[in-house]
XYZ file of C-alpha atoms in Angstrom:
725
model
C 27.142 136.748 120.665
C 30.766 136.762 122.850
C 32.106 133.678 123.794
C 31.769 132.968 127.797
C 36.084 132.349 127.569
C 36.432 136.121 126.340
C 33.959 137.873 128.199
C 35.815 140.200 130.426
C 34.331 140.920 133.142
C 31.914 137.891 135.390
C 30.577 136.817 139.189
C 32.286 136.207 141.700
C 31.565 134.630 144.997
C 33.418 136.946 147.293
C 32.505 137.516 150.976
C 30.410 140.574 152.068
C 33.101 141.685 154.269
C 35.166 143.047 151.892
C 33.258 145.787 150.141
C 31.634 146.250 146.799
C 30.196 148.806 144.935
C 27.196 148.654 142.924
C 25.574 151.300 140.277
C 22.371 151.974 140.925
C 20.154 153.334 137.458
C 18.149 155.544 138.252
C 14.525 155.058 139.437
C 13.569 157.519 136.986
C 14.748 155.240 134.045
C 12.106 152.477 133.293
C 12.818 150.680 130.994
C 16.652 151.018 131.369
C 17.307 147.391 129.313
C 17.649 144.382 130.802
C 21.462 144.139 129.254
C 23.078 147.795 130.515
C 21.645 146.828 134.228
C 22.459 142.727 134.365
C 26.330 144.819 133.700
C 26.135 147.273 136.057
C 25.983 145.003 138.629
C 28.812 142.261 136.896
C 31.323 145.130 136.867
C 30.371 146.394 140.245
C 30.613 143.439 142.314
C 32.284 141.036 140.603
C 35.613 140.552 139.323
C 36.693 138.490 135.661
C 36.657 135.224 134.398
C 40.369 134.904 134.864
C 40.700 136.247 138.349
C 38.476 133.265 139.030
C 39.784 131.029 137.911
C 42.934 131.461 139.227
C 41.782 132.265 142.803
C 40.411 128.044 142.267
C 43.918 127.246 141.103
C 45.968 128.012 143.121
C 43.291 126.683 146.205
C 43.663 123.118 144.499
C 47.411 123.245 144.812
C 48.525 125.380 147.545
C 49.582 122.240 149.556
C 51.714 120.624 146.719
C 53.486 124.594 145.921
C 53.214 122.442 141.933
C 52.021 124.767 138.985
C 47.739 124.472 138.397
C 46.764 120.994 136.152
C 43.319 122.206 134.050
C 41.814 120.543 132.917
C 40.875 122.045 129.580
C 38.867 118.823 127.762
C 36.162 119.773 130.898
C 36.122 123.516 130.466
C 35.749 123.149 126.516
C 32.321 120.611 126.968
C 31.077 123.236 129.835
C 30.819 125.933 127.285
C 29.925 124.376 124.541
C 26.959 122.403 126.463
C 25.863 125.685 127.792
C 26.399 127.406 124.474
C 23.853 124.703 123.310
C 21.779 125.361 125.853
C 21.414 128.833 125.150
C 21.399 128.295 121.771
C 17.736 126.348 122.684
C 16.691 129.095 124.661
C 16.479 131.602 122.846
C 14.992 129.702 119.410
C 12.073 129.009 121.897
C 10.121 131.991 120.662
C 9.038 135.843 122.430
C 7.676 134.647 125.569
C 4.349 134.109 127.118
C 2.397 137.468 128.182
C 2.713 137.261 131.909
C 6.612 136.202 131.362
C 6.588 139.981 129.305
C 4.262 141.505 131.826
C 7.959 140.518 134.753
C 10.278 142.795 133.469
C 8.911 145.399 135.192
C 10.236 145.484 139.289
C 9.610 142.727 139.810
C 12.743 140.602 137.564
C 15.828 143.393 139.022
C 14.383 142.123 142.592
C 15.104 138.131 141.698
C 17.787 139.050 139.627
C 19.551 141.612 142.548
C 18.835 138.110 144.978
C 20.892 136.062 142.357
C 23.025 138.296 142.159
C 23.223 138.058 146.387
C 23.110 134.291 146.175
C 25.735 133.888 143.589
C 27.685 136.551 146.527
C 27.990 133.741 148.832
C 24.900 133.676 150.933
C 24.172 130.500 151.437
C 20.431 128.323 153.036
C 22.051 126.343 156.029
C 24.860 123.657 154.855
C 25.230 120.752 157.359
C 29.031 120.948 158.064
C 28.658 121.699 161.263
C 29.469 125.076 161.054
C 27.047 128.023 162.217
C 25.135 130.298 159.506
C 26.124 133.066 160.009
C 29.285 131.648 159.726
C 28.833 130.526 156.678
C 27.180 132.809 155.249
C 29.722 135.470 156.468
C 31.707 132.155 153.062
C 32.170 132.396 149.415
C 32.320 129.064 148.032
C 35.691 130.232 146.900
C 36.631 130.890 150.703
C 34.583 127.809 151.674
C 36.641 125.811 149.085
C 39.971 126.441 149.916
C 38.641 126.401 153.430
C 37.890 122.753 152.488
C 34.445 122.592 153.478
C 33.355 120.828 150.570
C 30.086 119.706 151.519
C 29.200 123.126 152.232
C 30.320 124.939 149.099
C 28.565 121.974 146.814
C 25.513 123.040 148.729
C 26.134 126.854 147.857
C 26.502 125.956 144.407
C 23.357 123.416 144.058
C 21.114 125.746 145.325
C 22.558 128.802 142.687
C 22.465 126.383 140.251
C 18.634 125.482 140.936
C 17.902 129.946 141.067
C 19.332 129.589 138.063
C 17.111 126.521 136.480
C 14.374 128.587 137.487
C 15.076 131.686 136.197
C 15.614 130.559 132.543
C 13.078 127.926 132.693
C 10.837 131.894 133.299
C 12.668 132.888 130.774
C 14.329 136.193 132.590
C 17.580 136.055 130.041
C 15.436 136.625 127.291
C 16.795 139.409 126.686
C 20.072 139.407 128.771
C 22.338 135.580 127.265
C 24.877 136.573 127.993
C 24.619 137.362 131.440
C 22.553 133.433 131.972
C 26.382 132.544 130.419
C 28.413 134.747 132.689
C 26.174 132.801 135.882
C 26.320 129.743 134.462
C 29.978 129.775 133.498
C 30.228 131.390 137.226
C 29.062 128.009 138.277
C 31.127 125.822 135.852
C 34.219 127.242 137.198
C 33.385 126.679 140.829
C 32.890 122.845 140.450
C 35.197 122.272 138.629
C 37.043 124.826 141.248
C 35.426 121.956 144.018
C 36.614 119.390 141.761
C 40.224 120.294 141.566
C 40.169 120.779 145.359
C 38.998 117.161 145.683
C 41.970 115.555 143.060
C 44.195 118.089 145.728
C 42.723 116.574 148.670
C 43.006 112.836 146.835
C 46.660 113.695 145.947
C 47.922 115.480 149.471
C 46.697 112.116 151.736
C 49.876 109.479 151.018
C 51.925 112.876 151.521
C 53.729 113.291 154.467
C 51.538 115.435 156.355
C 48.228 113.858 154.913
C 44.557 114.972 155.340
C 42.549 115.074 158.615
C 40.291 111.693 158.245
C 37.224 113.911 157.793
C 38.161 115.615 155.062
C 39.121 112.928 153.552
C 34.964 111.701 154.809
C 33.117 114.814 154.400
C 34.868 114.565 149.878
C 32.921 110.846 150.399
C 29.707 112.246 150.732
C 30.190 115.475 148.903
C 30.888 113.506 145.970
C 27.964 110.256 146.708
C 25.784 114.280 146.887
C 26.089 115.183 144.048
C 25.661 111.338 142.263
C 22.430 112.677 144.090
C 22.148 115.383 143.012
C 22.660 115.007 139.336
C 21.482 110.772 138.815
C 21.878 111.539 135.447
C 21.537 114.454 133.039
C 18.079 116.495 131.785
C 16.095 114.668 129.871
C 16.289 117.917 127.566
C 20.463 118.050 127.330
C 21.058 121.314 128.850
C 24.388 121.824 130.820
C 22.642 122.909 133.577
C 22.021 120.232 136.153
C 24.186 117.802 134.129
C 26.385 114.703 136.416
C 29.492 115.695 137.553
C 31.021 112.221 137.417
C 33.417 113.061 140.803
C 33.313 109.285 141.353
C 35.499 109.259 138.055
C 37.759 112.310 139.075
C 38.238 110.800 142.051
C 39.489 108.065 141.213
C 41.727 109.338 138.103
C 42.599 110.675 140.869
C 43.639 108.260 143.180
C 45.649 106.701 139.858
C 47.385 110.015 139.615
C 48.828 109.554 143.268
C 49.692 106.598 143.222
C 51.152 106.973 139.286
C 53.111 110.158 140.490
C 54.428 108.085 143.951
C 55.953 104.902 142.252
C 57.191 107.432 139.841
C 59.594 109.400 142.577
C 60.873 106.393 144.091
C 65.036 106.740 142.425
C 62.822 108.819 139.633
C 65.051 109.075 136.517
C 67.438 106.845 136.931
C 67.260 103.794 134.874
C 68.954 100.594 135.529
C 71.147 100.627 133.719
C 73.131 103.736 136.145
C 72.433 101.889 139.459
C 75.466 99.729 138.522
C 73.621 96.888 137.655
C 71.396 94.115 139.206
C 72.878 95.768 142.517
C 71.135 98.905 141.971
C 68.328 98.059 140.384
C 67.257 95.056 144.023
C 68.079 98.303 145.915
C 65.651 100.397 143.636
C 63.260 97.592 143.173
C 63.601 97.036 147.158
C 62.549 100.966 147.494
C 59.474 100.350 145.960
C 58.410 97.641 147.344
C 58.856 99.814 151.181
C 56.454 102.466 149.563
C 54.140 100.435 148.031
C 53.279 98.795 151.543
C 53.673 102.391 153.355
C 50.879 103.725 151.308
C 48.685 100.801 151.283
C 48.893 100.207 154.654
C 47.856 103.911 155.749
C 44.912 103.435 153.314
C 44.267 100.681 155.007
C 44.636 101.778 158.722
C 44.194 105.394 157.571
C 42.413 106.263 154.733
C 39.664 103.488 153.529
C 38.643 103.823 158.150
C 37.646 108.019 156.640
C 35.585 107.288 153.424
C 33.914 103.683 155.107
C 32.510 106.241 157.848
C 31.061 108.065 154.284
C 29.796 105.260 152.502
C 31.961 105.815 149.852
C 34.704 102.270 148.981
C 38.307 103.227 148.572
C 40.224 100.361 149.591
C 39.826 98.301 146.675
C 40.270 101.203 144.424
C 43.647 102.078 145.932
C 45.060 98.725 145.982
C 43.955 98.378 141.340
C 45.803 102.413 141.368
C 48.383 101.352 142.571
C 49.316 97.740 141.095
C 48.373 99.223 138.084
C 51.335 102.115 138.762
C 54.016 99.255 139.694
C 52.225 97.075 136.644
C 53.409 101.553 134.375
C 57.269 101.730 136.539
C 58.108 97.666 136.451
C 57.625 97.838 132.352
C 59.452 101.114 132.471
C 63.348 99.045 134.161
C 62.896 95.841 132.009
C 62.272 97.564 128.993
C 66.024 99.087 130.067
C 67.041 95.768 131.918
C 70.493 94.284 130.036
C 72.720 92.055 131.476
C 70.725 88.676 133.014
C 71.703 89.383 136.503
C 68.660 92.032 135.325
C 66.615 90.334 134.426
C 66.608 87.842 136.658
C 65.938 90.777 139.929
C 62.985 91.401 138.114
C 61.108 88.637 136.827
C 61.880 87.652 141.106
C 61.126 90.865 142.407
C 58.000 90.457 140.167
C 55.708 86.578 141.052
C 57.869 85.450 144.536
C 58.156 89.519 145.833
C 54.769 91.741 144.732
C 52.908 88.449 144.214
C 53.863 87.177 148.199
C 51.070 87.037 150.179
C 53.181 88.383 152.944
C 53.808 91.644 150.587
C 51.841 93.785 152.596
C 52.324 91.805 155.845
C 48.910 91.921 156.666
C 47.086 89.165 156.672
C 43.464 90.425 156.917
C 43.750 92.737 153.861
C 40.674 92.493 151.658
C 40.717 91.052 148.905
C 39.680 93.347 145.439
C 36.002 91.752 144.270
C 37.705 90.384 140.952
C 41.254 89.707 140.199
C 43.681 91.771 139.796
C 44.942 91.312 135.895
C 48.851 90.380 135.861
C 51.891 92.443 136.271
C 53.008 91.787 133.492
C 51.655 91.648 130.516
C 51.715 88.315 129.649
C 53.211 88.423 125.994
C 56.221 91.004 128.489
C 56.659 88.538 131.102
C 57.104 85.461 127.610
C 60.551 88.241 126.012
C 61.419 89.403 130.050
C 61.759 85.665 130.561
C 62.789 84.860 126.711
C 66.064 87.730 126.880
C 67.062 85.876 130.471
C 67.682 82.668 129.037
C 68.740 84.128 126.095
C 71.802 85.835 128.621
C 72.224 83.200 130.300
C 72.925 80.722 127.934
C 75.326 83.057 127.250
C 76.927 83.497 130.889
C 76.298 79.112 131.618
C 79.007 79.638 129.048
C 81.345 81.556 130.361
C 81.356 79.165 134.482
C 82.358 76.617 132.132
C 84.781 78.432 130.417
C 85.700 79.649 133.925
C 85.504 75.898 135.589
C 87.563 75.203 133.088
C 90.211 77.479 133.290
C 90.690 77.595 137.228
C 91.042 73.069 136.308
C 94.044 73.465 133.747
C 95.740 76.068 136.290
C 95.309 73.746 139.069
C 97.257 71.132 136.184
C 99.922 73.872 135.964
C 100.385 73.696 139.894
C 101.133 70.333 139.496
C 98.534 70.124 142.268
C 97.786 66.415 143.264
C 93.577 65.803 143.890
C 92.284 65.677 147.412
C 91.211 62.645 148.558
C 87.114 62.319 150.292
C 85.847 59.655 152.110
C 88.353 57.509 150.608
C 88.026 58.452 147.209
C 90.343 61.326 144.466
C 88.189 64.375 144.129
C 88.559 66.719 142.250
C 86.795 70.908 142.453
C 85.759 69.256 138.775
C 82.727 67.971 140.628
C 81.653 70.681 143.053
C 81.799 73.077 140.506
C 78.988 72.126 137.568
C 76.571 70.140 140.916
C 76.725 74.025 142.201
C 76.174 75.458 138.677
C 73.448 73.722 137.278
C 72.122 74.220 140.474
C 71.657 77.055 141.626
C 70.900 78.366 138.021
C 67.935 75.234 137.997
C 66.248 76.049 141.619
C 66.818 80.725 140.828
C 64.073 79.637 137.822
C 62.125 77.181 139.554
C 61.725 80.225 141.561
C 60.333 82.492 139.401
C 58.048 79.047 137.161
C 58.729 75.801 136.441
C 58.749 76.237 132.308
C 62.330 78.746 132.793
C 63.359 75.561 135.079
C 62.557 73.735 132.169
C 64.589 75.623 130.181
C 67.569 76.152 132.280
C 67.752 72.866 132.832
C 68.430 72.442 129.426
C 70.210 74.951 128.699
C 72.760 73.732 131.628
C 72.676 70.074 129.958
C 73.954 71.141 126.800
C 76.509 73.349 127.901
C 77.752 70.924 130.314
C 77.715 68.268 126.788
C 80.477 69.970 124.991
C 81.600 70.959 127.985
C 82.598 67.262 128.546
C 84.836 66.746 125.036
C 86.774 70.367 125.673
C 87.513 68.803 129.195
C 88.492 66.120 128.241
C 90.994 66.910 125.281
C 92.487 69.369 126.900
C 93.351 67.929 129.831
C 94.774 64.661 128.235
C 96.818 67.045 126.201
C 98.006 68.666 129.965
C 101.309 67.157 131.215
C 99.521 66.886 134.403
C 98.233 63.197 132.980
C 99.035 60.568 135.863
C 96.551 57.527 137.997
C 95.758 60.339 140.938
C 94.395 62.572 137.953
C 93.428 60.376 136.092
C 91.150 58.862 138.949
C 89.766 61.908 139.955
C 88.592 63.042 137.030
C 86.613 59.224 136.569
C 85.214 59.732 139.823
C 83.764 62.924 138.897
C 81.964 62.206 135.646
C 80.553 59.057 137.912
C 79.288 61.717 139.684
C 77.792 63.605 137.190
C 76.027 60.562 136.482
C 75.224 59.397 139.743
C 73.995 62.985 141.115
C 72.897 64.972 138.231
C 70.345 61.872 137.059
C 69.230 61.075 140.347
C 67.993 64.778 141.100
C 66.527 66.008 137.288
C 65.751 62.978 136.176
C 64.424 62.199 132.622
C 65.787 65.601 132.104
C 69.809 64.308 131.928
C 69.686 61.485 129.233
C 71.323 63.515 126.381
C 74.506 63.527 129.102
C 74.984 60.027 128.782
C 76.774 59.429 126.307
C 79.087 62.552 126.440
C 80.002 60.914 129.931
C 80.190 57.326 128.872
C 83.133 58.635 126.162
C 84.964 60.588 128.552
C 85.199 57.709 131.559
C 85.844 55.973 128.905
C 88.459 57.959 127.495
C 90.563 58.405 131.373
C 90.259 54.299 131.864
C 92.188 53.939 128.235
C 93.986 56.667 129.412
C 94.918 54.835 132.905
C 95.739 51.408 131.270
C 97.970 52.301 128.744
C 99.749 53.673 131.703
C 99.585 50.766 132.812
C 100.450 49.233 129.588
C 103.641 50.643 129.076
C 105.148 49.931 132.024
C 103.909 45.962 131.686
C 104.608 45.646 128.529
C 108.471 44.771 128.409
C 107.922 41.890 130.817
C 105.335 39.983 129.058
C 108.868 38.914 126.527
C 110.739 37.304 128.766
C 107.480 34.583 129.123
C 107.574 31.557 127.901
C 111.531 31.742 127.588
C 113.792 28.866 129.209
C 114.620 31.525 131.006
C 110.964 32.054 131.983
C 111.396 28.410 132.883
C 113.785 28.392 135.795
C 112.696 32.290 137.056
C 110.054 33.677 138.574
C 109.863 36.787 135.322
C 106.257 36.838 136.512
C 106.412 38.133 139.950
C 107.504 42.154 138.970
C 104.657 42.381 136.807
C 102.318 41.664 139.761
C 103.623 43.437 141.391
C 102.904 46.260 138.209
C 99.130 45.691 139.055
C 99.482 45.359 142.261
C 100.898 49.329 142.604
C 98.391 50.113 139.930
C 94.941 48.126 141.765
C 96.285 51.019 144.283
C 94.626 53.882 141.899
C 92.116 52.081 141.440
C 91.157 51.801 146.272
C 90.395 55.185 145.854
C 87.851 55.116 142.510
C 84.389 54.962 143.077
C 83.392 51.162 143.116
C 81.282 50.407 139.680
C 84.300 51.636 137.747
C 87.100 50.851 140.077
C 85.803 47.160 139.341
C 85.247 48.255 135.598
C 89.083 49.027 135.520
C 90.207 46.569 137.798
C 88.895 43.593 135.741
C 90.026 45.373 132.217
C 93.884 44.893 134.223
C 92.876 41.391 134.401
C 91.585 40.517 130.666
C 94.581 42.139 129.521
C 97.170 39.946 131.330
C 95.923 37.336 131.037
C 95.401 38.415 127.343
C 99.175 39.422 126.737
C 100.319 36.068 128.661
C 98.476 34.362 126.181
C 99.651 36.093 123.298
C 102.982 35.536 124.583
C 102.545 31.920 125.015
C 100.638 30.937 121.484
C 104.282 33.148 119.786
C 106.607 31.614 121.419
C 110.211 33.032 120.538
C 111.772 29.442 122.020
C 109.677 25.981 120.613
C 109.820 23.567 123.977
C 110.341 19.515 123.452
C 110.335 16.839 125.370
C 110.568 17.824 129.067
C 110.996 21.734 128.716
C 107.031 21.200 127.638
C 105.944 19.983 130.233
C 108.277 21.760 132.289
C 106.820 24.658 130.045
C 102.642 23.264 131.092
C 103.630 22.948 134.900
C 105.235 27.141 134.860
C 102.450 27.647 132.954
C 100.289 26.289 135.306
C 101.474 27.892 138.146
C 101.699 31.161 136.346
C 98.119 30.815 136.030
C 97.455 29.996 139.370
C 99.530 33.320 140.635
C 97.475 35.484 138.365
C 94.306 34.662 139.506
C 95.298 34.598 142.868
C 96.386 37.662 142.960
C 93.562 39.502 141.121
C 91.420 37.388 143.044
C 92.839 38.621 146.784
C 92.912 42.690 144.917
C 89.063 41.765 143.768
C 88.374 40.822 140.829
C 85.861 39.655 139.917
C 86.190 38.660 136.130
C 86.588 35.225 136.785
C 85.148 33.763 133.479
C 89.543 34.355 133.027
C 90.460 31.984 135.193
C 90.543 28.989 132.284
C 92.007 30.507 129.013
C 95.540 29.818 130.350
C 95.628 26.349 132.484
C 93.653 24.800 129.347
C 96.567 26.065 126.611
C 99.154 24.349 129.482
C 96.648 21.780 128.858
C 97.339 20.851 125.747
C 100.580 22.037 125.940
C 101.644 19.823 128.845
C 98.866 16.465 128.438
C 100.975 12.973 127.719
C 98.042 11.584 126.758
C 96.999 12.273 122.493
C 93.464 11.914 123.081
C 93.095 13.841 126.822
C 93.969 16.524 124.123
C 90.578 17.058 122.130
C 88.642 17.073 125.518
C 91.156 20.012 126.496
C 89.785 21.346 123.194
C 86.360 21.540 123.946
C 86.928 23.090 127.233
C 88.878 25.484 125.217
C 85.869 26.296 123.281
C 82.427 26.581 125.028
C 84.780 29.033 127.547
C 85.971 31.119 125.326
C 84.319 31.340 121.886
C 85.919 34.510 120.181
C 88.543 31.787 119.698
C 89.536 31.181 115.537
C 91.322 28.641 113.532
C 94.454 29.995 114.273
C 94.392 30.226 117.823
C 93.771 26.657 117.187
C 95.971 26.174 114.831
C 99.517 27.658 116.570
C 98.150 25.781 120.014
C 98.404 22.467 117.585
C 101.678 24.312 117.207
C 102.756 23.926 120.702
C 102.950 20.285 120.627
C 103.406 18.792 116.864
C 100.998 16.202 117.113
C 101.646 14.546 113.598
C 99.692 15.255 110.145
C 96.484 12.812 110.820
C 96.232 13.642 114.468
C 96.112 17.729 113.343
C 93.494 17.911 111.025
C 91.315 15.420 113.561
C 91.496 18.205 116.385
C 91.133 20.168 113.369
C 88.217 19.524 112.200
C 86.527 19.003 115.795
C 87.582 22.426 116.263
C 86.009 23.259 114.324
C 82.424 21.540 113.364
C 82.273 23.894 117.763
C 83.248 26.657 116.500
C 79.785 26.467 114.162
C 78.985 25.107 116.728
C 79.089 28.110 118.413
C 78.671 30.675 116.199
C 74.616 28.911 115.784
C 74.395 29.770 119.680
C 75.094 33.024 119.131
C 78.945 33.520 119.251
C 80.211 35.268 121.532
C 77.127 36.218 123.319
C 76.676 32.953 124.307
C 79.742 32.794 126.713
C 77.916 36.505 128.660
C 79.875 39.326 125.802
C 83.683 38.493 127.180
C 85.697 39.155 124.485
C 89.892 37.216 124.545
C 91.414 35.727 122.418
C 90.019 37.624 118.973
C 91.766 40.590 120.603
C 95.147 38.149 120.356
C 97.336 38.351 116.682
C 98.839 34.821 115.795
C 101.449 35.526 113.167
C 101.632 32.384 110.666
C 104.965 31.455 111.746
C 106.714 28.317 109.990
C 105.485 26.054 112.874
C 101.612 26.702 112.280
C 101.786 25.824 108.238
C 103.372 22.482 109.226
C 101.245 22.563 111.683
C 98.058 22.724 108.563
C 99.955 20.936 106.628
């Protein structure tokens, strides 16, 4: 049996207005074969199957003007089931006697009636058109005019008639005729399905589709489901379900996919001028999806709902899937930190926003929509973003360092804001960290934590580089050093306060940088005042006020500390206080000239006056290092004490006040008096007992951890040796 796809002719449902010239056999020919009669009838009435298929293809895509998109798989399945049905009909054996008796004029009359039905004569339709009007229309014309329900009712009538004729074994001697009529029916069903797809594709187009057409589409889909609820028990091709609901859903998905792909089609993010071009593309995509879904909600869904057909959720899921596919394509081609962030931000904050559709009365789907991006794709996007972000933040810190270096070269003095020296470094770093952490927090908490870790590591690496570059530059000055100390303190207070528990690893590099700047600040003062200590404890010192120039420099230095944040300013001032007292004692314990008699007493009085001047000066500056006030007076008392037994009491006070004092210091102090061997040995033994008791009690910790004498080096002189002997 020849394949129906290669048959040269087939029945067409045409209008009676188009004349046809049937070839009617002569009446005297009683035993003309059924096949000859059927062939003659079809050759005179209908063109070939190829013509019919082209007609339906043109009808299904006339609005779009594009090439027809046929489903060859559907046609192959139809043909395969059709041939299976034919083989079953041939295998049923010879017909019964009463069936053979119908091969006379009755059969010819039934076949002729079937042909007239295939030509377009159908029962009255329920679409609103009059019976006369519909009887003048072929099925193809009805499909072309989108009278879908009328076309389906005609096809259903013809299908029922063909099934009845097959059951009556009318085609036992003419299987080819049955194949042609069945293929005609199949092609018309496929043409109707193609028209359904075309309507769906046109629905969201610029011209749209009339609501009545959409309602009729919904009714014809439901009518087909009611007409073909399940496959026939015998597996017959005829009356098998056409699955038009699934076909409609596929068309909706195809429509959404095509419309989404039209947004900047063929333009990759790399060609869209970076992140700004990608942001513009996504904004355009969002506008299209929002506009289409609003149209579905306001126009399309009500038309379908009038026929009892839900459309909103189908369109919502279709567009969601299309957007997800488009976003994955963009993610595959995205490059750079900015483009990746634009994608992540659009997916999490724009598309997922409840205000995306611009209306709060949009019905939610019965089941939650799947994630816009698969978890593995999302994780990969975040991983790529953080990788690019590490490089970007490191580059930003390089830029900050270059800006600071340019300021150093230009010798720009730091500004004074709210009474403190200020450098742009603090604002630049704060803005860099806060901007990226806030942006990442808008995506997810995990990305925010990761970004904070990246910023922390980058800042921890930046601080030693900045410290080294500044100290090696020619811009080292008291104002700049104070400004950098303030910047480190702001990092510690503001960043750690804003992100508690997240920046603990910054504590160590911040403390190191602050100490380095404070040390360099003190070194500058020490270089200025160190020569002034050399004239102390000399005979000229007894008659001149050589301490005042030193204190004047200290006061001038303390003027810069007024522009340092209080905790660091107090630390630095106390360190200056400790340095002045320590250097004064160091000069007193290794004098260039020895005092005897009246000079020794005068020297003791002079030391007392100097101790008072030093204490008053630093107290006026705000130093809180009161523990330093007893050191110089104790040494002065030992030096000028006339009642030698009281020297022991002064020595006890000194040791208890400053547990870090050593035996060498005691020897140097006793050497200033030259009390004699026995008394020196007695005092030295008592001092050693006190030192051991203090060490047993906790050493320097007993005095709050203060260090003074430990940093004073006392060389072994002849006087000290004599004192020991």
